[in-house]
Coordinates of N, CA, C and O in Angstrom, one line a residue:
X1 N -12.9 -25.6 -85.5 CA -14.2 -26.0 -85.0 C -14.5 -27.3 -84.4 O -15.5 -27.5 -83.4
X2 N -13.6 -28.3 -84.4 CA -14.0 -29.5 -83.5 C -13.8 -29.2 -82.0 O -14.8 -29.7 -81.2
X3 N -12.8 -28.4 -81.9 CA -13.4 -27.6 -80.4 C -13.6 -27.3 -80.0 O -14.3 -27.3 -79.2
X4 N -14.1 -25.5 -80.7 CA -15.6 -24.9 -80.8 C -16.6 -25.9 -80.3 O -17.6 -25.8 -79.0
X5 N -17.2 -27.4 -81.0 CA -17.6 -27.9 -81.0 C -18.1 -28.7 -80.0 O -18.4 -28.9 -78.8
X6 N -16.7 -29.4 -79.6 CA -16.4 -30.3 -78.2 C -16.8 -28.9 -77.0 O -17.5 -29.5 -76.1
X7 N -16.4 -27.9 -77.1 CA -16.3 -26.8 -75.8 C -18.2 -26.7 -75.2 O -18.6 -26.8 -74.2
X8 N -18.2 -26.4 -76.3 CA -20.1 -26.2 -76.9 C -21.2 -27.3 -76.1 O -22.0 -27.3 -75.2
X9 N -20.4 -28.3 -76.4 CA -21.7 -30.0 -76.3 C -21.3 -30.2 -74.5 O -22.2 -30.5 -73.7
X10 N -19.9 -29.7 -74.7 CA -19.5 -30.2 -73.0 C -20.2 -28.7 -72.1 O -20.5 -29.2 -71.2
X11 N -20.4 -28.1 -72.6 CA -21.4 -27.1 -71.6 C -22.8 -27.4 -71.4 O -22.9 -27.0 -70.5
X12 N -23.3 -27.9 -72.7 CA -24.2 -27.7 -72.7 C -24.9 -29.0 -72.0 O -25.8 -29.5 -71.1
X13 N -23.9 -30.5 -72.2 CA -24.2 -32.0 -71.1 C -23.5 -30.7 -69.6 O -24.8 -31.5 -68.6
X14 N -22.7 -30.4 -69.6 CA -23.0 -29.6 -68.0 C -23.9 -29.4 -67.3 O -24.3 -28.8 -66.0
X15 N -24.9 -28.3 -68.5 CA -25.7 -27.7 -68.3 C -27.1 -28.4 -67.7 O -27.9 -28.0 -67.4
X16 N -26.8 -29.8 -67.5 CA -28.2 -30.9 -67.2 C -28.4 -30.9 -66.0 O -27.7 -31.2 -65.2
X17 N -29.8 -30.3 -66.2 CA -29.6 -30.1 -64.0 C -30.5 -31.1 -63.7 O -32.2 -30.9 -63.2
X18 N -29.6 -32.0 -63.1 CA -29.6 -33.7 -63.0 C -30.6 -33.1 -61.3 O -31.5 -34.2 -61.2
X19 N -30.0 -33.1 -60.2 CA -30.9 -33.3 -59.1 C -32.5 -32.7 -59.3 O -33.5 -32.8 -58.8
X20 N -32.4 -31.1 -60.2 CA -33.4 -30.4 -60.2 C -34.8 -31.9 -60.9 O -35.6 -31.7 -60.3
X21 N -34.1 -32.0 -62.3 CA -34.8 -33.0 -63.0 C -35.4 -33.8 -62.0 O -36.9 -34.5 -61.6
X22 N -34.1 -35.2 -61.1 CA -34.8 -36.0 -60.1 C -35.6 -35.4 -58.9 O -36.3 -36.5 -58.7
X23 N -35.1 -34.8 -58.5 CA -36.2 -34.2 -57.4 C -37.6 -34.3 -58.3 O -38.6 -33.8 -57.3
X24 N -37.9 -32.8 -58.8 CA -39.0 -32.4 -59.8 C -39.5 -33.8 -60.0 O -41.0 -33.8 -59.8
X25 N -39.1 -34.9 -60.8 CA -40.1 -36.2 -60.8 C -40.4 -36.8 -59.7 O -41.7 -37.5 -59.7
X26 N -39.4 -36.9 -59.2 CA -39.9 -38.7 -57.3 C -40.4 -37.6 -57.0 O -41.6 -37.8 -56.3
X27 N -40.1 -36.6 -56.3 CA -41.1 -35.6 -55.0 C -42.6 -34.4 -55.9 O -42.7 -33.3 -55.3
X28 N -41.5 -34.1 -56.6 CA -43.0 -33.2 -57.9 C -43.0 -32.0 -56.9 O -43.7 -31.2 -57.0
X29 N -41.7 -31.8 -56.8 CA -41.3 -30.0 -55.8 C -40.3 -29.5 -56.5 O -39.0 -30.5 -57.5
X30 N -39.7 -27.6 -56.5 CA -38.5 -27.5 -56.8 C -37.3 -27.7 -55.9 O -37.6 -26.9 -54.7
X31 N -36.2 -28.3 -56.7 CA -35.2 -28.4 -55.6 C -34.9 -27.3 -54.6 O -33.8 -27.1 -54.0
X32 N -35.3 -26.2 -55.5 CA -34.4 -24.3 -54.9 C -35.0 -24.8 -53.9 O -34.7 -23.1 -53.5
X33 N -35.8 -24.8 -53.6 CA -36.3 -24.3 -52.6 C -36.5 -25.3 -51.2 O -37.5 -24.7 -50.3
X34 N -35.6 -25.8 -51.3 CA -35.6 -26.9 -50.2 C -34.1 -27.0 -49.7 O -33.1 -26.6 -50.3
X35 N -33.9 -26.8 -48.5 CA -32.7 -27.0 -48.3 C -31.6 -26.0 -47.5 O -32.3 -24.3 -48.2
X36 N -31.0 -26.1 -48.8 CA -29.8 -24.7 -49.4 C -29.7 -24.5 -50.4 O -29.5 -23.3 -51.1
X37 N -31.5 -24.8 -50.8 CA -32.0 -24.3 -52.1 C -30.6 -24.8 -54.0 O -30.6 -23.9 -54.7
X38 N -29.2 -25.6 -52.6 CA -28.3 -25.7 -54.1 C -28.7 -26.7 -55.0 O -29.7 -28.1 -54.8
X39 N -28.2 -26.7 -56.2 CA -28.9 -27.5 -57.5 C -27.8 -29.2 -57.2 O -27.1 -28.9 -58.3
X40 N -27.4 -29.9 -56.6 CA -26.9 -30.3 -56.1 C -26.8 -32.2 -55.5 O -27.9 -32.0 -55.3
X41 N -26.3 -33.2 -55.2 CA -25.9 -34.1 -54.5 C -26.5 -33.7 -53.2 O -27.7 -34.8 -53.0
X42 N -25.7 -32.6 -52.6 CA -26.2 -32.9 -51.5 C -27.9 -32.7 -50.9 O -28.4 -33.4 -50.4
X43 N -28.3 -31.5 -51.5 CA -29.6 -31.2 -51.6 C -30.2 -31.9 -51.8 O -31.5 -31.9 -51.8
X44 N -30.2 -33.0 -52.9 CA -31.2 -33.7 -53.4 C -31.1 -34.9 -52.1 O -32.4 -35.7 -52.3
X45 N -30.0 -35.3 -52.1 CA -30.6 -36.0 -50.2 C -30.9 -35.5 -49.6 O -32.0 -36.4 -49.2
X46 N -31.4 -34.6 -49.5 CA -32.4 -33.5 -48.7 C -33.4 -33.8 -49.4 O -34.9 -34.0 -47.8
X47 N -33.7 -33.3 -50.0 CA -35.7 -33.1 -50.7 C -36.1 -34.6 -50.9 O -36.9 -35.0 -50.9
X48 N -35.1 -36.2 -51.3 CA -35.6 -37.0 -51.8 C -35.2 -38.4 -51.2 O -35.8 -39.6 -51.7
X49 N -34.3 -37.9 -50.2 CA -33.2 -39.2 -49.7 C -32.3 -39.8 -50.8 O -31.9 -39.4 -51.1
X50 N -31.5 -40.6 -49.5 CA -29.8 -40.9 -50.2 C -30.2 -41.5 -51.6 O -28.7 -41.3 -52.7
X51 N -31.1 -42.5 -52.0 CA -30.8 -42.7 -53.4 C -30.6 -41.5 -54.4 O -29.5 -42.2 -55.5
X52 N -31.7 -41.1 -54.6 CA -31.9 -39.9 -54.6 C -30.7 -39.5 -54.6 O -29.9 -38.6 -55.8
X53 N -29.7 -38.9 -53.2 CA -28.5 -38.3 -53.7 C -27.5 -39.2 -54.4 O -26.4 -38.4 -55.0
X54 N -27.2 -39.9 -53.8 CA -26.5 -41.1 -54.9 C -26.6 -40.8 -56.2 O -25.5 -40.7 -57.1
X55 N -28.0 -41.2 -56.7 CA -28.5 -40.9 -58.2 C -27.5 -39.4 -59.1 O -26.9 -39.6 -60.0
X56 N -28.5 -38.8 -58.3 CA -27.4 -37.4 -58.9 C -25.7 -37.2 -58.4 O -24.7 -36.6 -59.7
X57 N -25.5 -37.4 -58.2 CA -23.5 -37.6 -57.8 C -22.7 -38.2 -58.4 O -22.1 -37.6 -59.2
X58 N -23.8 -39.8 -58.8 CA -23.2 -40.5 -60.3 C -23.2 -39.8 -61.4 O -22.5 -39.7 -61.8
X59 N -24.4 -39.0 -61.4 CA -24.8 -38.3 -62.7 C -24.1 -37.1 -63.1 O -23.7 -36.8 -64.2
X60 N -23.6 -36.4 -61.8 CA -22.7 -35.3 -62.5 C -21.6 -35.5 -62.2 O -20.7 -35.0 -62.8
X61 N -21.3 -37.1 -61.5 CA -20.0 -37.1 -61.6 C -19.4 -37.3 -63.4 O -18.6 -37.4 -64.2
X62 N -20.3 -37.8 -63.7 CA -20.7 -38.7 -65.6 C -20.4 -38.0 -66.4 O -20.0 -37.7 -67.7
X63 N -21.3 -36.2 -66.3 CA -20.8 -35.6 -66.9 C -19.9 -34.7 -66.9 O -19.4 -34.7 -68.0
X64 N -19.4 -34.6 -65.9 CA -18.0 -34.5 -66.1 C -16.5 -35.3 -66.5 O -16.0 -35.3 -67.7
X65 N -16.9 -36.7 -66.5 CA -16.1 -37.1 -66.9 C -16.1 -38.0 -68.7 O -15.5 -37.7 -69.0
X66 N -17.5 -37.9 -69.5 CA -18.0 -37.8 -70.4 C -17.5 -36.4 -71.3 O -16.6 -36.9 -72.3
X67 N -17.1 -35.2 -70.3 CA -17.4 -34.2 -71.1 C -15.4 -34.1 -70.9 O -14.7 -33.3 -72.3
X68 N -14.9 -34.6 -70.2 CA -13.1 -34.5 -70.5 C -12.9 -35.5 -71.2 O -11.4 -35.6 -71.1
X69 N -13.5 -36.5 -71.8 CA -13.1 -38.0 -72.5 C -13.6 -37.6 -73.7 O -12.8 -37.9 -74.5
X70 N -15.3 -38.4 -73.9 CA -15.6 -39.1 -74.6 C -15.4 -38.1 -76.3 O -15.2 -37.9 -76.9
X71 N -16.4 -37.1 -75.4 CA -16.2 -35.4 -76.3 C -14.9 -35.2 -76.9 O -15.0 -34.8 -78.2
X72 N -14.3 -34.7 -75.9 CA -12.8 -34.5 -77.2 C -12.3 -35.3 -77.8 O -12.2 -34.8 -78.9
X73 N -12.6 -36.7 -77.1 CA -12.1 -37.7 -78.6 C -12.6 -38.0 -79.7 O -12.6 -38.4 -81.1
X74 N -14.3 -37.4 -79.9 CA -14.6 -37.9 -80.8 C -14.9 -36.7 -81.7 O -14.7 -36.4 -83.0
X75 N -15.1 -35.5 -81.0 CA -14.7 -34.4 -82.2 C -13.7 -33.3 -82.3 O -13.0 -32.5 -82.8
X76 N -12.4 -33.2 -81.1 CA -11.4 -32.6 -81.5 C -10.3 -34.0 -81.6 O -9.2 -33.8 -80.4
X77 N -9.6 -35.4 -82.0 CA -9.0 -36.2 -82.0 C -7.8 -36.4 -82.2 O -7.1 -36.5 -81.3
X78 N -7.5 -34.5 -82.6 CA -5.9 -34.8 -82.4 C -5.5 -32.8 -82.0 O -4.4 -33.0 -82.3
X79 N -6.4 -32.9 -80.5 CA -5.8 -31.7 -80.2 C -5.0 -32.2 -78.6 O -5.0 -33.8 -78.5
X80 N -4.2 -31.4 -78.5 CA -3.4 -32.2 -77.3 C -4.5 -32.2 -76.0 O -5.8 -31.8 -75.6
X81 N -3.6 -33.1 -74.4 CA -4.7 -33.6 -74.0 C -5.4 -32.3 -72.9 O -6.2 -33.0 -72.0
X82 N -4.8 -31.0 -72.9 CA -5.2 -30.3 -71.5 C -6.6 -29.9 -72.7 O -7.7 -29.4 -71.5
X83 N -7.2 -30.8 -73.6 CA -8.2 -30.1 -73.8 C -9.6 -30.8 -73.5 O -10.9 -30.3 -73.3
X84 N -9.0 -31.8 -72.9 CA -9.8 -32.7 -71.6 C -10.2 -32.1 -70.3 O -11.7 -32.4 -70.3
X85 N -9.2 -31.0 -70.3 CA -9.6 -30.6 -69.0 C -10.5 -29.3 -69.0 O -11.4 -29.4 -68.4
X86 N -10.3 -28.7 -70.1 CA -10.7 -27.3 -70.7 C -12.5 -27.4 -71.1 O -13.0 -27.2 -70.6
X87 N -12.4 -29.0 -71.3 CA -14.0 -30.2 -71.7 C -14.4 -29.7 -70.4 O -15.9 -29.2 -70.2
X88 N -13.5 -30.4 -69.3 CA -14.5 -30.5 -68.5 C -14.7 -29.3 -67.8 O -15.1 -29.1 -66.8
X89 N -13.9 -28.0 -67.7 CA -14.1 -27.2 -67.5 C -15.4 -26.2 -67.5 O -16.4 -25.7 -67.2
X90 N -15.5 -26.3 -69.0 CA -16.8 -26.2 -69.8 C -18.1 -26.8 -69.3 O -19.0 -26.0 -68.7
X91 N -18.1 -28.3 -68.7 CA -19.2 -28.6 -68.8 C -19.2 -28.4 -66.7 O -20.3 -28.4 -66.5
X92 N -18.4 -28.5 -66.1 CA -18.5 -27.7 -64.7 C -19.4 -26.1 -64.6 O -19.8 -25.8 -64.1
X93 N -18.7 -25.4 -65.8 CA -19.8 -23.9 -66.0 C -21.1 -24.6 -66.2 O -21.4 -23.5 -65.7
X94 N -21.3 -25.2 -66.9 CA -22.5 -25.9 -67.6 C -23.0 -26.3 -66.1 O -24.7 -25.7 -66.1
X95 N -22.3 -26.8 -65.3 CA -24.0 -27.3 -64.2 C -23.9 -26.1 -63.1 O -24.7 -26.1 -62.4
X96 N -22.5 -25.1 -63.0 CA -22.8 -23.9 -62.0 C -23.3 -23.0 -62.6 O -24.6 -22.2 -61.5
X97 N -24.2 -22.1 -64.0 CA -24.3 -21.7 -64.8 C -25.3 -22.3 -66.0 O -25.2 -22.4 -67.2
X98 N -26.1 -23.3 -65.6 CA -27.2 -23.9 -66.7 C -27.6 -22.8 -67.2 O -28.5 -22.7 -67.0
X99 N -27.9 -22.9 -68.5 CA -29.0 -22.2 -69.5 C -30.4 -23.3 -69.4 O -31.2 -21.7 -70.1
X100 N -31.0 -23.9 -68.7 CA -32.0 -24.3 -68.2 C -32.4 -23.8 -66.9 O -33.6 -24.0 -67.1
X101 N -31.6 -23.6 -66.1 CA -32.4 -23.1 -64.8 C -31.6 -21.1 -64.9 O -31.9 -21.0 -63.5
X102 N -31.7 -20.7 -66.4 CA -32.1 -19.4 -65.4 C -30.6 -18.8 -65.4 O -30.1 -17.8 -64.4
X103 N -29.5 -19.6 -66.0 CA -27.9 -19.2 -65.1 C -27.9 -20.0 -63.7 O -26.7 -19.6 -63.3
X104 N -29.1 -20.0 -63.2 CA -28.5 -20.9 -61.8 C -28.1 -22.1 -62.0 O -28.0 -23.3 -62.8
X105 N -27.3 -22.6 -60.8 CA -26.9 -24.1 -60.9 C -26.3 -25.1 -59.7 O -26.5 -24.0 -58.6
X106 N -25.6 -25.4 -59.8 CA -24.6 -26.4 -58.6 C -23.3 -25.4 -57.6 O -23.0 -24.7 -58.4
X107 N -23.1 -26.5 -56.7 CA -21.3 -26.2 -57.0 C -20.5 -26.6 -57.6 O -19.1 -25.9 -58.0
X108 N -20.4 -27.4 -58.5 CA -19.5 -27.6 -59.4 C -18.5 -29.0 -58.7 O -17.5 -29.3 -59.4
X109 N -18.1 -29.7 -57.5 CA -17.5 -30.5 -57.3 C -17.8 -31.9 -57.5 O -16.5 -31.9 -58.3
X110 N -19.3 -32.3 -57.7 CA -18.7 -34.0 -58.4 C -18.4 -33.7 -60.0 O -17.6 -34.6 -61.0
X111 N -19.3 -33.1 -60.7 CA -18.1 -32.9 -62.0 C -17.1 -32.5 -62.1 O -16.3 -32.5 -63.4
X112 N -17.2 -31.4 -61.0 CA -15.3 -31.4 -61.5 C -14.4 -32.5 -61.2 O -13.3 -33.3 -61.8
X113 N -15.2 -33.3 -60.2 CA -13.9 -34.8 -60.0 C -14.6 -35.3 -61.2 O -13.3 -36.4 -61.5
X114 N -15.2 -35.5 -61.5 CA -15.8 -36.7 -62.5 C -14.6 -35.9 -63.9 O -13.9 -37.2 -64.9
X115 N -14.7 -34.8 -64.1 CA -13.6 -34.8 -65.2 C -12.2 -35.0 -64.6 O -11.2 -35.0 -65.8
X116 N -11.8 -34.7 -63.9 CA -10.3 -34.9 -63.3 C -10.1 -36.5 -63.2 O -9.3 -36.8 -63.9
X117 N -11.2 -37.4 -63.5 CA -10.8 -38.8 -63.1 C -10.8 -38.6 -64.4 O -10.0 -40.2 -64.9
X118 N -11.2 -39.0 -65.4 CA -10.9 -38.6 -66.8 C -9.6 -38.3 -67.4 O -9.4 -38.4 -68.3
X119 N -9.5 -36.9 -66.8 CA -8.6 -36.2 -67.8 C -7.2 -36.8 -66.7 O -6.6 -36.2 -67.7
X120 N -7.3 -36.4 -65.7 CA -5.9 -36.1 -64.8 C -6.2 -37.0 -63.7 O -6.5 -36.5 -62.5
X121 N -6.1 -38.5 -63.7 CA -6.8 -39.3 -62.6 C -6.1 -39.7 -61.3 O -5.9 -39.7 -60.2
X122 N -4.5 -39.0 -61.7 CA -3.9 -38.4 -60.1 C -3.9 -37.9 -59.8 O -3.9 -38.0 -58.3
X123 N -4.4 -36.6 -60.6 CA -4.6 -35.3 -59.5 C -6.3 -35.6 -58.9 O -6.5 -35.4 -58.0
X124 N -6.9 -36.3 -59.2 CA -8.8 -36.7 -58.8 C -7.9 -37.6 -57.5 O -8.6 -36.9 -56.7
X125 N -7.4 -38.4 -57.5 CA -7.5 -39.4 -56.6 C -6.6 -38.0 -55.4 O -7.1 -37.9 -54.0
X126 N -5.8 -37.6 -55.5 CA -5.1 -36.5 -54.7 C -6.9 -35.5 -53.7 O -6.3 -35.2 -52.7
X127 N -7.6 -35.0 -54.7 CA -7.9 -34.1 -54.5 C -9.1 -34.8 -53.7 O -9.9 -33.8 -52.7
X128 N -9.7 -36.0 -54.0 CA -10.8 -37.0 -53.5 C -10.0 -37.2 -51.8 O -10.9 -37.2 -50.6
X129 N -8.7 -37.5 -51.9 CA -7.8 -37.8 -50.6 C -9.0 -36.2 -49.5 O -8.8 -36.8 -48.9
X130 N -8.0 -35.4 -50.3 CA -8.0 -34.4 -48.7 C -9.9 -33.9 -48.7 O -9.8 -33.6 -48.0
X131 N -10.5 -34.3 -49.6 CA -12.2 -33.9 -49.6 C -12.5 -34.8 -48.2 O -12.7 -34.2 -47.0
X132 N -12.1 -36.4 -48.5 CA -12.4 -37.2 -47.3 C -11.8 -37.0 -45.9 O -12.4 -37.1 -44.8
X133 N -10.0 -36.3 -45.6 CA -9.7 -36.3 -45.1 C -10.3 -34.9 -43.6 O -10.7 -34.6 -42.4
X134 N -10.5 -33.8 -44.9 CA -11.3 -32.5 -44.5 C -12.6 -32.7 -43.5 O -12.9 -32.2 -42.2
X135 N -13.7 -33.5 -44.6 CA -15.1 -33.9 -43.7 C -14.7 -35.0 -43.1 O -15.3 -34.2 -41.6
X136 N -13.8 -35.5 -42.6 CA -13.8 -36.6 -41.6 C -13.4 -36.0 -40.6 O -13.5 -36.1 -39.1
X137 N -12.6 -35.3 -40.5 CA -11.9 -34.5 -39.6 C -12.6 -33.6 -38.8 O -13.2 -33.2 -37.7
X138 N -13.0 -32.4 -40.0 CA -14.1 -31.3 -39.7 C -15.7 -31.7 -39.7 O -16.6 -30.6 -39.0
X139 N -16.3 -32.4 -40.3 CA -17.1 -32.3 -40.0 C -18.2 -31.5 -41.9 O -19.3 -31.2 -41.0
X140 N -17.2 -30.2 -42.2 CA -17.8 -29.6 -42.7 C -18.3 -29.9 -44.3 O -16.6 -30.1 -44.9
X141 N -18.6 -30.3 -44.2 CA -18.8 -31.3 -46.1 C -18.3 -29.8 -47.1 O -17.6 -29.9 -48.1
X142 N -18.5 -27.9 -46.6 CA -18.6 -27.0 -47.9 C -16.7 -26.8 -47.4 O -16.3 -26.5 -48.6
X143 N -16.2 -27.4 -45.9 CA -15.2 -26.9 -46.0 C -14.2 -28.1 -46.8 O -13.2 -27.4 -47.6
X144 N -14.7 -29.6 -46.5 CA -13.8 -30.4 -47.6 C -14.2 -29.8 -49.4 O -12.6 -30.0 -49.7
X145 N -15.1 -29.3 -49.4 CA -14.8 -28.9 -50.9 C -13.7 -28.0 -51.8 O -13.4 -28.1 -52.2
X146 N -14.1 -26.9 -50.5 CA -12.8 -26.4 -50.7 C -11.8 -26.2 -50.5 O -11.2 -26.0 -51.8
X147 N -11.2 -27.3 -49.6 CA -10.2 -27.3 -50.0 C -9.8 -28.5 -50.8 O -8.5 -27.9 -51.6
X148 N -10.4 -29.8 -51.2 CA -10.2 -30.3 -52.5 C -10.1 -28.8 -53.5 O -9.1 -29.2 -54.4
X149 N -10.9 -28.0 -53.2 CA -10.5 -27.1 -55.1 C -9.1 -26.6 -54.9 O -8.4 -26.8 -55.7
X150 N -9.2 -26.1 -53.5 CA -7.6 -25.8 -53.7 C -6.5 -26.6 -53.8 O -5.1 -26.3 -54.4
X151 N -7.1 -28.1 -53.7 CA -5.8 -29.1 -54.2 C -5.6 -29.4 -55.5 O -4.1 -29.6 -55.5
X152 N -6.6 -29.1 -56.4 CA -6.3 -29.1 -57.6 C -4.9 -28.2 -58.4 O -4.2 -28.9 -58.7
X153 N -5.0 -27.8 -58.4 CA -3.6 -26.6 -59.0 C -2.2 -27.4 -57.9 O -1.5 -27.6 -58.3
X154 N -2.4 -27.3 -56.3 CA -1.5 -27.9 -55.7 C -0.5 -28.8 -56.0 O 0.2 -29.2 -56.7
X155 N -1.9 -30.0 -56.0 CA -1.5 -31.2 -56.3 C -0.9 -31.3 -57.9 O -0.1 -32.4 -58.2
X156 N -0.9 -30.6 -59.0 CA -0.9 -30.7 -60.4 C 0.7 -30.2 -60.6 O 1.3 -30.9 -61.3
X157 N 0.9 -28.8 -59.8 CA 2.6 -28.5 -59.5 C 2.8 -29.9 -58.6 O 4.0 -29.4 -59.0
X158 N 2.6 -29.9 -58.1 CA 3.4 -31.4 -57.1 C 3.3 -32.1 -58.3 O 4.7 -32.7 -58.6
X159 N 2.8 -32.9 -58.9 CA 2.9 -34.2 -60.1 C 3.6 -33.5 -61.3 O 3.2 -33.9 -62.2
X160 N 4.0 -32.6 -61.1 CA 4.3 -31.4 -62.6 C 3.5 -31.2 -63.9 O 4.4 -31.6 -65.4
X161 N 2.6 -31.1 -63.1 CA 1.9 -31.2 -64.9 C 2.2 -30.3 -65.6 O 3.1 -28.9 -65.2
X162 N 1.7 -29.6 -67.0 CA 2.4 -29.1 -67.9 C 1.6 -27.6 -66.8 O 0.1 -27.2 -66.8
X163 N 1.6 -26.0 -67.9 CA 1.2 -24.8 -67.6 C -0.4 -24.8 -68.0 O -0.9 -24.0 -67.2
X164 N -0.5 -24.7 -69.5 CA -2.2 -25.0 -69.4 C -2.9 -26.1 -68.8 O -3.9 -25.7 -68.3
X165 N -2.2 -27.3 -68.3 CA -2.8 -28.4 -67.3 C -3.3 -27.8 -65.7 O -4.5 -27.0 -65.5
X166 N -2.5 -26.5 -64.8 CA -2.3 -25.9 -64.1 C -3.7 -24.9 -64.1 O -4.4 -24.6 -63.3
X167 N -3.4 -24.2 -65.6 CA -4.4 -22.8 -65.4 C -5.6 -23.5 -65.5 O -6.5 -22.9 -65.1
X168 N -5.8 -24.9 -66.1 CA -7.6 -25.6 -66.6 C -7.4 -25.6 -64.3 O -8.8 -25.5 -64.1
X169 N -6.6 -26.5 -63.8 CA -7.0 -27.1 -62.7 C -7.0 -25.7 -61.9 O -7.6 -25.3 -60.8
X170 N -6.9 -24.3 -61.6 CA -7.2 -23.5 -61.4 C -8.8 -22.7 -61.4 O -9.4 -21.7 -61.3
X171 N -9.1 -23.0 -63.0 CA -10.2 -22.5 -63.2 C -11.1 -23.8 -62.4 O -12.5 -23.1 -61.6
X172 N -10.9 -24.6 -62.4 CA -11.7 -26.0 -61.9 C -11.7 -25.4 -60.3 O -13.3 -24.7 -59.5
X173 N -10.0 -25.1 -59.3 CA -10.7 -24.5 -58.4 C -11.4 -23.3 -58.3 O -12.4 -23.2 -57.1
X174 N -11.1 -22.1 -58.9 CA -11.8 -20.5 -58.7 C -13.4 -20.9 -59.0 O -14.3 -20.4 -58.0
X175 N -13.8 -21.5 -59.9 CA -15.5 -22.1 -59.4 C -15.8 -22.1 -58.8 O -17.3 -22.3 -58.1
X176 N -15.4 -23.7 -58.3 CA -16.1 -24.5 -56.9 C -15.8 -23.0 -55.7 O -16.6 -22.6 -55.0
X177 N -14.7 -22.3 -55.4 CA -14.8 -21.8 -54.5 C -15.5 -20.3 -54.7 O -16.0 -19.8 -53.8
X178 N -16.0 -19.5 -55.8 CA -16.6 -18.6 -55.6 C -18.5 -19.2 -55.6 O -19.2 -18.5 -55.2
X179 N -18.4 -20.7 -56.0 CA -19.7 -21.4 -55.3 C -20.0 -21.3 -54.1 O -21.3 -21.7 -53.5
X180 N -18.9 -21.1 -53.8 CA -18.6 -21.8 -52.0 C -18.7 -20.4 -50.7 O -18.5 -20.4 -49.6
X181 N -19.1 -19.5 -51.5 CA -18.8 -18.0 -51.1 C -19.5 -17.8 -49.8 O -19.3 -17.6 -48.9
X182 N -21.1 -17.7 -49.9 CA -21.8 -18.1 -49.2 C -21.2 -19.3 -47.4 O -21.8 -18.4 -47.1
X183 N -21.1 -20.4 -48.2 CA -20.9 -21.3 -47.3 C -19.9 -20.8 -46.3 O -19.1 -20.7 -45.4
X184 N -18.7 -20.5 -46.9 CA -17.7 -19.7 -46.3 C -17.9 -18.5 -45.4 O -16.9 -18.5 -44.5
X185 N -18.5 -17.4 -45.7 CA -19.5 -17.1 -44.6 C -19.7 -17.2 -43.2 O -19.6 -16.7 -42.2
X186 N -20.7 -18.3 -43.9 CA -21.7 -18.9 -42.6 C -19.9 -19.9 -41.7 O -20.2 -19.8 -40.7
X187 N -19.2 -20.1 -42.2 CA -18.1 -21.3 -41.7 C -16.9 -20.1 -40.6 O -17.1 -20.3 -40.0
X188 N -17.3 -18.5 -41.4 CA -16.6 -17.6 -40.3 C -17.8 -17.7 -39.1 O -17.2 -16.5 -38.4
X189 N -19.0 -17.6 -39.7 CA -19.5 -16.8 -38.4 C -20.2 -18.3 -37.7 O -21.3 -17.5 -36.6
X190 N -20.0 -19.0 -37.9 CA -20.0 -20.9 -37.5 C -21.6 -21.0 -37.1 O -22.2 -21.0 -36.8
X191 N -22.3 -20.7 -38.2 CA -23.4 -21.1 -38.9 C -23.4 -21.9 -39.7 O -25.1 -22.4 -40.0
X192 N -22.8 -22.8 -40.3 CA -22.7 -23.5 -41.5 C -23.2 -25.5 -40.7 O -22.6 -25.3 -39.6
X193 N -24.0 -25.6 -41.2 CA -24.2 -26.8 -40.9 C -23.2 -27.8 -41.1 O -22.6 -27.8 -41.8
X194 N -23.0 -29.0 -39.3 CA -21.9 -30.3 -39.6 C -22.6 -31.0 -40.6 O -23.9 -31.6 -40.6
X195 N -22.2 -31.9 -40.9 CA -22.5 -33.1 -41.8 C -22.6 -34.2 -40.4 O -21.8 -34.3 -39.3
X196 N -23.7 -34.9 -40.8 CA -23.7 -35.9 -40.1 C -24.5 -35.2 -38.1 O -23.5 -36.5 -37.2
X197 N -24.7 -34.9 -38.1 CA -25.2 -33.9 -36.9 C -26.6 -34.5 -36.5 O -27.7 -33.9 -37.4
X198 N -27.1 -35.0 -35.6 CA -28.5 -35.7 -35.0 C -29.3 -35.0 -34.3 O -28.5 -33.8 -33.6
X199 N -29.9 -34.5 -35.1 CA -31.0 -33.5 -34.2 C -31.6 -33.9 -32.9 O -32.2 -35.2 -33.1
X200 N -31.6 -32.6 -32.2 CA -32.6 -32.9 -30.9 C -34.2 -33.6 -31.4 O -34.4 -33.1 -31.9
X201 N -35.4 -34.0 -31.1 CA -36.1 -35.2 -31.2 C -37.1 -34.0 -30.0 O -36.9 -34.4 -29.1

């Protein structure tokens, strides 16, 4: 029962739509009607400015971190280490399919990073490194996110993680990639916007 409770609470924590709440509070608008419509840090930046984007990013990372560390230790202290990753996956499912937003949500990248920082920090370092390199080279945040997602199970294999942990890593990667399908389509058609591109005035 402790494990079931940990998973349920992790999902509930992940479901808290931080970007939606913050942008609604600051701008009195629905973030889903702005920019990409995504309920995440990048769109919060577009909708309410840099500080809002940074706040959402940190809060979404914190959701994953707490789900992977505090919740399992409190409710299932005798569980095997992979439980932290599984609770992290539950938080990401909550973020991408929030019960508070009629099963809509964000892309899950920041929450995944938080979960990995808590349960598999070495993997988190590899994933963040891949994201930084890909975005720095190509200036596509979405491409960096997809590459970072693919790097999760790959880095786990390289680091000789146990099979259950690799399966959890594959779950993280699958969730992120599924949420980035529209971005991948735009990348293929050349219509995906680049980061840090100055607009003509």
